[in-house]
Amino acid sequence: MGLLDRFPRAGLAQVYAPLERWSRFEQLTGQETWAKRDDIGPLGFGGSKFRKLDLILGQALADGASVVLTTGAIQSNHCRITAAAAAHLGLPAIIFLRGERPVTETGNVLLTRILGAEIIYLGPVSYEEVDRQMEARARALAIEGHSPCIIPLGAATSLGTVAHVEATRELAEQCLAVGLSPAAIVVAVGSGSTFAGVCLGAEFYLPRTRVVGVSVSWSEDKIRSVAGALIREASALLQVRSEQEEADLDVRTDFLGPGYTIATEGALAAIRALACTEGVFLDVTYTGKACHALMDIAARHEFQGPVIFWHTGGGPELFSRAAELLE
């Protein structure tokens, strides 16, 4: 019996994401580097959120859900992938974006609209206010006879965390197949559940591998608190015992820069470096900053062994950042 066999699935994450060596990039950095290519996905230009949505929407469908509501920032990868998953499953999607409507809808916003989702721009409100408005819309839909499913920011739920435990088992099998013993995994951390799932998965499937979470939004203390809680919740769902403490989680905040979605010179340099050496695109908000951290780790010779970069996707955001990338 597989780890996820008892959880309903929506059928969105049926293909393994490749594990590949970035040989030309590592000539630049001096660090043996492999990549878990979750940016290559089955729908909507890919991204690791499909793993979470496979379980979250699987349960929602089992519960009779008829409409999906979620939220994110203006260029949210999560919202784009949720819209794609909803379209694939025949569910209407309502997307609540925190920020002003752009003069020209590009990147993820454009794709989300093409996918048929209803987009609601809320202006610069707090995420607490976003949640209140989503809940109010869900109540109105329920009164009309619909069965709404609210997916929180980043699909950061216990089921979303479980999905990345399974993903880490998948990675461990791939490492075994090529004789790879990774010293570390580097992954971007936004709302915390991907990081939490990889940490929990590594505890069981890659116990000698350090998981490095690169913050793109929150403080070290907040990430440890949120990820720690998600690890505990996912452990309960999986009926396993984790020995990890919040203080043990390796969180790096030096690459965040001025804040979430705000470009840094290091991230822009990493995007250009990977594109020119491997022909692979990163995004400015998440993976560019995580790859900057990877390059810094390599420069400091922190790990004496191969490092895996978990590419969570996000490339479509680049089409909204031309001014920064080409200056």
GROMACS .gro file of C-alpha atoms in nm:
model
  327
    1MET     CA    1   0.000   0.000   0.000
    2GLY     CA    2   0.143   0.336  -0.103
    3LEU     CA    3   0.173   0.634   0.125
    4LEU     CA    4  -0.113   0.820  -0.045
    5ASP     CA    5  -0.339   0.528  -0.132
    6ARG     CA    6  -0.594   0.619   0.134
    7PHE     CA    7  -0.631   0.979   0.012
    8PRO     CA    8  -0.865   1.071  -0.274
    9ARG     CA    9  -0.683   1.219  -0.574
   10ALA     CA   10  -0.790   1.442  -0.860
   11GLY     CA   11  -0.553   1.281  -1.111
   12LEU     CA   12  -0.341   1.593  -1.163
   13ALA     CA   13   0.005   1.463  -1.069
   14GLN     CA   14   0.047   1.129  -1.238
   15VAL     CA   15   0.387   1.184  -1.404
   16TYR     CA   16   0.715   1.193  -1.213
   17ALA     CA   17   0.903   1.520  -1.239
   18PRO     CA   18   1.248   1.450  -1.389
   19LEU     CA   19   1.567   1.461  -1.187
   20GLU     CA   20   1.846   1.598  -1.404
   21ARG     CA   21   2.204   1.711  -1.364
   22TRP     CA   22   2.287   2.074  -1.444
   23SER     CA   23   2.641   2.010  -1.568
   24ARG     CA   24   2.697   2.344  -1.740
   25PHE     CA   25   2.558   2.542  -1.447
   26GLU     CA   26   2.782   2.356  -1.203
   27GLN     CA   27   3.086   2.451  -1.412
   28LEU     CA   28   2.991   2.808  -1.325
   29THR     CA   29   2.938   2.744  -0.954
   30GLY     CA   30   3.183   2.463  -0.878
   31GLN     CA   31   2.905   2.268  -0.697
   32GLU     CA   32   2.767   1.939  -0.826
   33THR     CA   33   2.406   2.034  -0.889
   34TRP     CA   34   2.097   1.834  -0.973
   35ALA     CA   35   1.744   1.964  -1.023
   36LYS     CA   36   1.404   1.821  -0.936
   37ARG     CA   37   1.205   1.963  -1.229
   38ASP     CA   38   0.864   2.030  -1.079
   39ASP     CA   39   0.845   2.325  -1.317
   40ILE     CA   40   0.758   2.068  -1.585
   41GLY     CA   41   0.394   1.991  -1.518
   42PRO     CA   42   0.095   1.838  -1.694
   43LEU     CA   43  -0.121   2.152  -1.715
   44GLY     CA   44  -0.103   2.530  -1.719
   45PHE     CA   45   0.276   2.563  -1.767
   46GLY     CA   46   0.350   2.346  -1.465
   47GLY     CA   47   0.474   2.403  -1.113
   48SER     CA   48   0.483   2.208  -0.789
   49LYS     CA   49   0.140   2.328  -0.672
   50PHE     CA   50  -0.013   2.049  -0.883
   51ARG     CA   51   0.108   1.803  -0.624
   52LYS     CA   52  -0.086   1.983  -0.351
   53LEU     CA   53  -0.394   2.038  -0.566
   54ASP     CA   54  -0.405   1.669  -0.661
   55LEU     CA   55  -0.485   1.584  -0.299
   56ILE     CA   56  -0.674   1.899  -0.198
   57LEU     CA   57  -0.905   1.890  -0.499
   58GLY     CA   58  -0.928   1.513  -0.481
   59GLN     CA   59  -1.077   1.547  -0.133
   60ALA     CA   60  -1.291   1.842  -0.243
   61LEU     CA   61  -1.440   1.641  -0.528
   62ALA     CA   62  -1.504   1.349  -0.294
   63ASP     CA   63  -1.690   1.597  -0.070
   64GLY     CA   64  -1.900   1.720  -0.364
   65ALA     CA   65  -1.730   2.053  -0.435
   66SER     CA   66  -1.870   2.243  -0.733
   67VAL     CA   67  -1.664   2.566  -0.732
   68VAL     CA   68  -1.310   2.657  -0.623
   69LEU     CA   69  -1.199   2.980  -0.454
   70THR     CA   70  -0.840   3.076  -0.381
   71THR     CA   71  -0.609   3.373  -0.339
   72GLY     CA   72  -0.262   3.504  -0.406
   73ALA     CA   73  -0.060   3.805  -0.513
   74ILE     CA   74  -0.104   3.962  -0.857
   75GLN     CA   75   0.144   3.729  -1.033
   76SER     CA   76   0.051   3.423  -0.828
   77ASN     CA   77   0.175   3.092  -0.969
   78HIS     CA   78  -0.060   2.914  -0.731
   79CYS     CA   79  -0.366   3.095  -0.870
   80ARG     CA   80  -0.266   3.020  -1.228
   81ILE     CA   81  -0.219   2.650  -1.155
   82THR     CA   82  -0.542   2.634  -0.954
   83ALA     CA   83  -0.728   2.788  -1.247
   84ALA     CA   84  -0.573   2.529  -1.480
   85ALA     CA   85  -0.661   2.242  -1.248
   86ALA     CA   86  -1.016   2.368  -1.206
   87ALA     CA   87  -1.060   2.399  -1.582
   88HIS     CA   88  -0.926   2.046  -1.631
   89LEU     CA   89  -1.173   1.913  -1.373
   90GLY     CA   90  -1.469   2.113  -1.503
   91LEU     CA   91  -1.496   2.335  -1.196
   92PRO     CA   92  -1.543   2.713  -1.206
   93ALA     CA   93  -1.264   2.902  -1.029
   94ILE     CA   94  -1.283   3.236  -0.852
   95ILE     CA   95  -0.947   3.402  -0.788
   96PHE     CA   96  -0.906   3.677  -0.528
   97LEU     CA   97  -0.590   3.873  -0.605
   98ARG     CA   98  -0.435   4.101  -0.347
   99GLY     CA   99  -0.334   4.416  -0.533
  100GLU     CA  100  -0.453   4.658  -0.798
  101ARG     CA  101  -0.554   4.547  -1.145
  102PRO     CA  102  -0.252   4.601  -1.372
  103VAL     CA  103  -0.283   4.834  -1.670
  104THR     CA  104  -0.193   4.540  -1.893
  105GLU     CA  105  -0.271   4.187  -1.777
  106THR     CA  106   0.042   3.983  -1.847
  107GLY     CA  107   0.219   3.674  -1.715
  108ASN     CA  108   0.023   3.462  -1.470
  109VAL     CA  109  -0.269   3.707  -1.465
  110LEU     CA  110  -0.317   3.674  -1.840
  111LEU     CA  111  -0.297   3.295  -1.823
  112THR     CA  112  -0.540   3.279  -1.531
  113ARG     CA  113  -0.791   3.481  -1.731
  114ILE     CA  114  -0.744   3.267  -2.044
  115LEU     CA  115  -0.811   2.960  -1.829
  116GLY     CA  116  -1.160   3.100  -1.766
  117ALA     CA  117  -1.126   3.194  -1.400
  118GLU     CA  118  -1.312   3.488  -1.253
  119ILE     CA  119  -1.057   3.733  -1.116
  120ILE     CA  120  -1.138   3.974  -0.835
  121TYR     CA  121  -0.885   4.248  -0.762
  122LEU     CA  122  -0.902   4.354  -0.398
  123GLY     CA  123  -0.639   4.627  -0.383
  124PRO     CA  124  -0.367   4.646  -0.115
  125VAL     CA  125  -0.571   4.481   0.161
  126SER     CA  126  -0.447   4.241   0.426
  127TYR     CA  127  -0.469   3.869   0.367
  128GLU     CA  128  -0.706   3.859   0.664
  129GLU     CA  129  -0.940   4.080   0.463
  130VAL     CA  130  -0.889   3.858   0.157
  131ASP     CA  131  -0.993   3.556   0.365
  132ARG     CA  132  -1.303   3.739   0.490
  133GLN     CA  133  -1.407   3.824   0.135
  134MET     CA  134  -1.350   3.468   0.013
  135GLU     CA  135  -1.555   3.332   0.300
  136ALA     CA  136  -1.834   3.581   0.231
  137ARG     CA  137  -1.844   3.477  -0.136
  138ALA     CA  138  -1.842   3.110  -0.036
  139ARG     CA  139  -2.141   3.166   0.194
  140ALA     CA  140  -2.329   3.340  -0.087
  141LEU     CA  141  -2.250   3.054  -0.325
  142ALA     CA  142  -2.369   2.799  -0.070
  143ILE     CA  143  -2.700   2.985  -0.036
  144GLU     CA  144  -2.734   2.961  -0.416
  145GLY     CA  145  -2.695   2.585  -0.395
  146HIS     CA  146  -2.324   2.551  -0.481
  147SER     CA  147  -2.066   2.358  -0.279
  148PRO     CA  148  -1.760   2.587  -0.253
  149CYS     CA  149  -1.406   2.474  -0.179
  150ILE     CA  150  -1.176   2.743  -0.038
  151ILE     CA  151  -0.807   2.676  -0.095
  152PRO     CA  152  -0.589   2.896   0.127
  153LEU     CA  153  -0.288   3.099   0.019
  154GLY     CA  154  -0.032   2.876  -0.152
  155ALA     CA  155  -0.247   2.566  -0.089
  156ALA     CA  156  -0.062   2.554   0.244
  157THR     CA  157  -0.261   2.280   0.414
  158SER     CA  158  -0.181   1.951   0.582
  159LEU     CA  159  -0.283   1.767   0.264
  160GLY     CA  160  -0.057   1.997   0.062
  161THR     CA  161   0.226   1.907   0.297
  162VAL     CA  162   0.154   1.534   0.262
  163ALA     CA  163   0.183   1.574  -0.116
  164HIS     CA  164   0.543   1.686  -0.080
  165VAL     CA  165   0.625   1.404   0.158
  166GLU     CA  166   0.526   1.176  -0.129
  167ALA     CA  167   0.726   1.391  -0.370
  168THR     CA  168   1.035   1.344  -0.157
  169ARG     CA  169   0.985   0.969  -0.165
  170GLU     CA  170   0.971   1.001  -0.542
  171LEU     CA  171   1.296   1.198  -0.536
  172ALA     CA  172   1.462   0.938  -0.313
  173GLU     CA  173   1.375   0.664  -0.563
  174GLN     CA  174   1.525   0.871  -0.844
  175CYS     CA  175   1.843   0.931  -0.644
  176LEU     CA  176   1.876   0.559  -0.579
  177ALA     CA  177   1.832   0.485  -0.949
  178VAL     CA  178   2.128   0.707  -1.046
  179GLY     CA  179   2.344   0.635  -0.740
  180LEU     CA  180   2.307   0.988  -0.601
  181SER     CA  181   2.353   1.066  -0.232
  182PRO     CA  182   2.259   1.434  -0.199
  183ALA     CA  183   2.413   1.643   0.075
  184ALA     CA  184   2.136   1.901   0.058
  185ILE     CA  185   1.810   2.004  -0.105
  186VAL     CA  186   1.752   2.376  -0.165
  187VAL     CA  187   1.390   2.490  -0.201
  188ALA     CA  188   1.210   2.824  -0.197
  189VAL     CA  189   0.975   2.888   0.097
  190GLY     CA  190   0.662   3.097   0.055
  191SER     CA  191   0.363   2.983   0.260
  192GLY     CA  192   0.555   2.690   0.408
  193SER     CA  193   0.389   2.363   0.310
  194THR     CA  194   0.627   2.262   0.031
  195PHE     CA  195   0.922   2.314   0.265
  196ALA     CA  196   0.744   2.132   0.547
  197GLY     CA  197   0.662   1.836   0.324
  198VAL     CA  198   1.016   1.806   0.191
  199CYS     CA  199   1.156   1.828   0.546
  200LEU     CA  200   0.921   1.555   0.668
  201GLY     CA  201   0.982   1.342   0.360
  202ALA     CA  202   1.358   1.375   0.389
  203GLU     CA  203   1.341   1.263   0.751
  204PHE     CA  204   1.211   0.925   0.634
  205TYR     CA  205   1.344   0.883   0.280
  206LEU     CA  206   1.666   1.089   0.264
  207PRO     CA  207   1.776   1.104   0.629
  208ARG     CA  208   2.134   1.212   0.549
  209THR     CA  209   2.020   1.505   0.336
  210ARG     CA  210   1.992   1.860   0.472
  211VAL     CA  211   1.686   2.054   0.356
  212VAL     CA  212   1.755   2.426   0.313
  213GLY     CA  213   1.451   2.652   0.293
  214VAL     CA  214   1.506   2.991   0.128
  215SER     CA  215   1.249   3.245   0.243
  216VAL     CA  216   1.085   3.461  -0.021
  217SER     CA  217   0.832   3.618   0.213
  218TRP     CA  218   0.845   3.557   0.587
  219SER     CA  219   1.081   3.584   0.881
  220GLU     CA  220   1.279   3.284   1.002
  221ASP     CA  221   1.068   3.253   1.318
  222LYS     CA  222   0.739   3.264   1.128
  223ILE     CA  223   0.851   3.003   0.875
  224ARG     CA  224   0.969   2.771   1.150
  225SER     CA  225   0.641   2.813   1.335
  226VAL     CA  226   0.419   2.758   1.029
  227ALA     CA  227   0.629   2.474   0.884
  228GLY     CA  228   0.657   2.307   1.223
  229ALA     CA  229   0.280   2.310   1.265
  230LEU     CA  230   0.231   2.168   0.913
  231ILE     CA  231   0.485   1.891   0.982
  232ARG     CA  232   0.289   1.793   1.292
  233GLU     CA  233  -0.044   1.800   1.106
  234ALA     CA  234   0.091   1.599   0.812
  235SER     CA  235   0.250   1.346   1.048
  236ALA     CA  236  -0.088   1.295   1.211
  237LEU     CA  237  -0.256   1.245   0.873
  238LEU     CA  238   0.010   0.993   0.769
  239GLN     CA  239   0.009   0.827   1.111
  240VAL     CA  240   0.385   0.860   1.147
  241ARG     CA  241   0.602   1.013   1.414
  242SER     CA  242   0.843   1.295   1.331
  243GLU     CA  243   1.140   1.376   1.551
  244GLN     CA  244   1.196   1.719   1.395
  245GLU     CA  245   1.184   2.027   1.611
  246GLU     CA  246   1.109   2.374   1.479
  247ALA     CA  247   1.455   2.488   1.589
  248ASP     CA  248   1.611   2.219   1.366
  249LEU     CA  249   1.463   2.359   1.044
  250ASP     CA  250   1.724   2.523   0.821
  251VAL     CA  251   1.572   2.853   0.705
  252ARG     CA  252   1.770   3.118   0.516
  253THR     CA  253   1.637   3.475   0.500
  254ASP     CA  254   1.943   3.650   0.356
  255PHE     CA  255   1.811   3.631  -0.002
  256LEU     CA  256   1.466   3.784   0.050
  257GLY     CA  257   1.575   4.140  -0.021
  258PRO     CA  258   1.318   4.420   0.029
  259GLY     CA  259   1.029   4.174   0.039
  260TYR     CA  260   0.793   3.935  -0.136
  261THR     CA  261   0.774   3.974  -0.517
  262ILE     CA  262   1.043   4.246  -0.508
  263ALA     CA  263   1.336   4.161  -0.733
  264THR     CA  264   1.691   4.139  -0.601
  265GLU     CA  265   2.010   4.172  -0.803
  266GLY     CA  266   2.113   3.826  -0.686
  267ALA     CA  267   1.790   3.667  -0.810
  268LEU     CA  268   1.810   3.843  -1.146
  269ALA     CA  269   2.172   3.729  -1.185
  270ALA     CA  270   2.074   3.371  -1.100
  271ILE     CA  271   1.792   3.377  -1.355
  272ARG     CA  272   2.030   3.493  -1.628
  273ALA     CA  273   2.301   3.245  -1.525
  274LEU     CA  274   2.074   2.941  -1.535
  275ALA     CA  275   1.908   3.048  -1.858
  276CYS     CA  276   2.244   3.096  -2.032
  277THR     CA  277   2.396   2.770  -1.906
  278GLU     CA  278   2.104   2.525  -1.901
  279GLY     CA  279   1.825   2.689  -2.102
  280VAL     CA  280   1.599   2.668  -1.796
  281PHE     CA  281   1.391   2.958  -1.668
  282LEU     CA  282   1.338   3.061  -1.308
  283ASP     CA  283   1.099   3.325  -1.173
  284VAL     CA  284   1.181   3.646  -0.987
  285THR     CA  285   0.966   3.586  -0.679
  286TYR     CA  286   1.054   3.230  -0.578
  287THR     CA  287   1.306   3.022  -0.765
  288GLY     CA  288   1.535   3.310  -0.864
  289LYS     CA  289   1.595   3.389  -0.498
  290ALA     CA  290   1.635   3.022  -0.410
  291CYS     CA  291   1.888   2.976  -0.690
  292HIS     CA  292   2.078   3.282  -0.566
  293ALA     CA  293   2.101   3.101  -0.231
  294LEU     CA  294   2.223   2.787  -0.410
  295MET     CA  295   2.498   2.987  -0.580
  296ASP     CA  296   2.598   3.142  -0.247
  297ILE     CA  297   2.610   2.797  -0.083
  298ALA     CA  298   2.835   2.677  -0.365
  299ALA     CA  299   3.064   2.979  -0.336
  300ARG     CA  300   3.111   2.912   0.036
  301HIS     CA  301   3.163   2.535  -0.015
  302GLU     CA  302   2.904   2.471   0.253
  303PHE     CA  303   2.819   2.116   0.146
  304GLN     CA  304   3.076   1.855   0.046
  305GLY     CA  305   2.854   1.662  -0.186
  306PRO     CA  306   2.582   1.699  -0.450
  307VAL     CA  307   2.306   1.955  -0.398
  308ILE     CA  308   1.956   1.923  -0.541
  309PHE     CA  309   1.767   2.236  -0.642
  310TRP     CA  310   1.392   2.180  -0.615
  311HIS     CA  311   1.257   2.379  -0.910
  312THR     CA  312   0.902   2.465  -0.807
  313GLY     CA  313   0.817   2.650  -1.129
  314GLY     CA  314   0.699   3.005  -1.192
  315GLY     CA  315   0.845   3.087  -1.533
  316PRO     CA  316   0.534   3.267  -1.668
  317GLU     CA  317   0.596   3.547  -1.418
  318LEU     CA  318   0.895   3.652  -1.632
  319PHE     CA  319   0.662   3.795  -1.896
  320SER     CA  320   0.554   4.062  -1.647
  321ARG     CA  321   0.913   4.154  -1.539
  322ALA     CA  322   1.079   4.260  -1.864
  323ALA     CA  323   1.184   4.602  -1.735
  324GLU     CA  324   1.383   4.445  -1.451
  325LEU     CA  325   1.531   4.157  -1.649
  326LEU     CA  326   1.643   4.359  -1.950
  327GLU     CA  327   1.767   4.679  -1.788
   0.00000   0.00000   0.00000
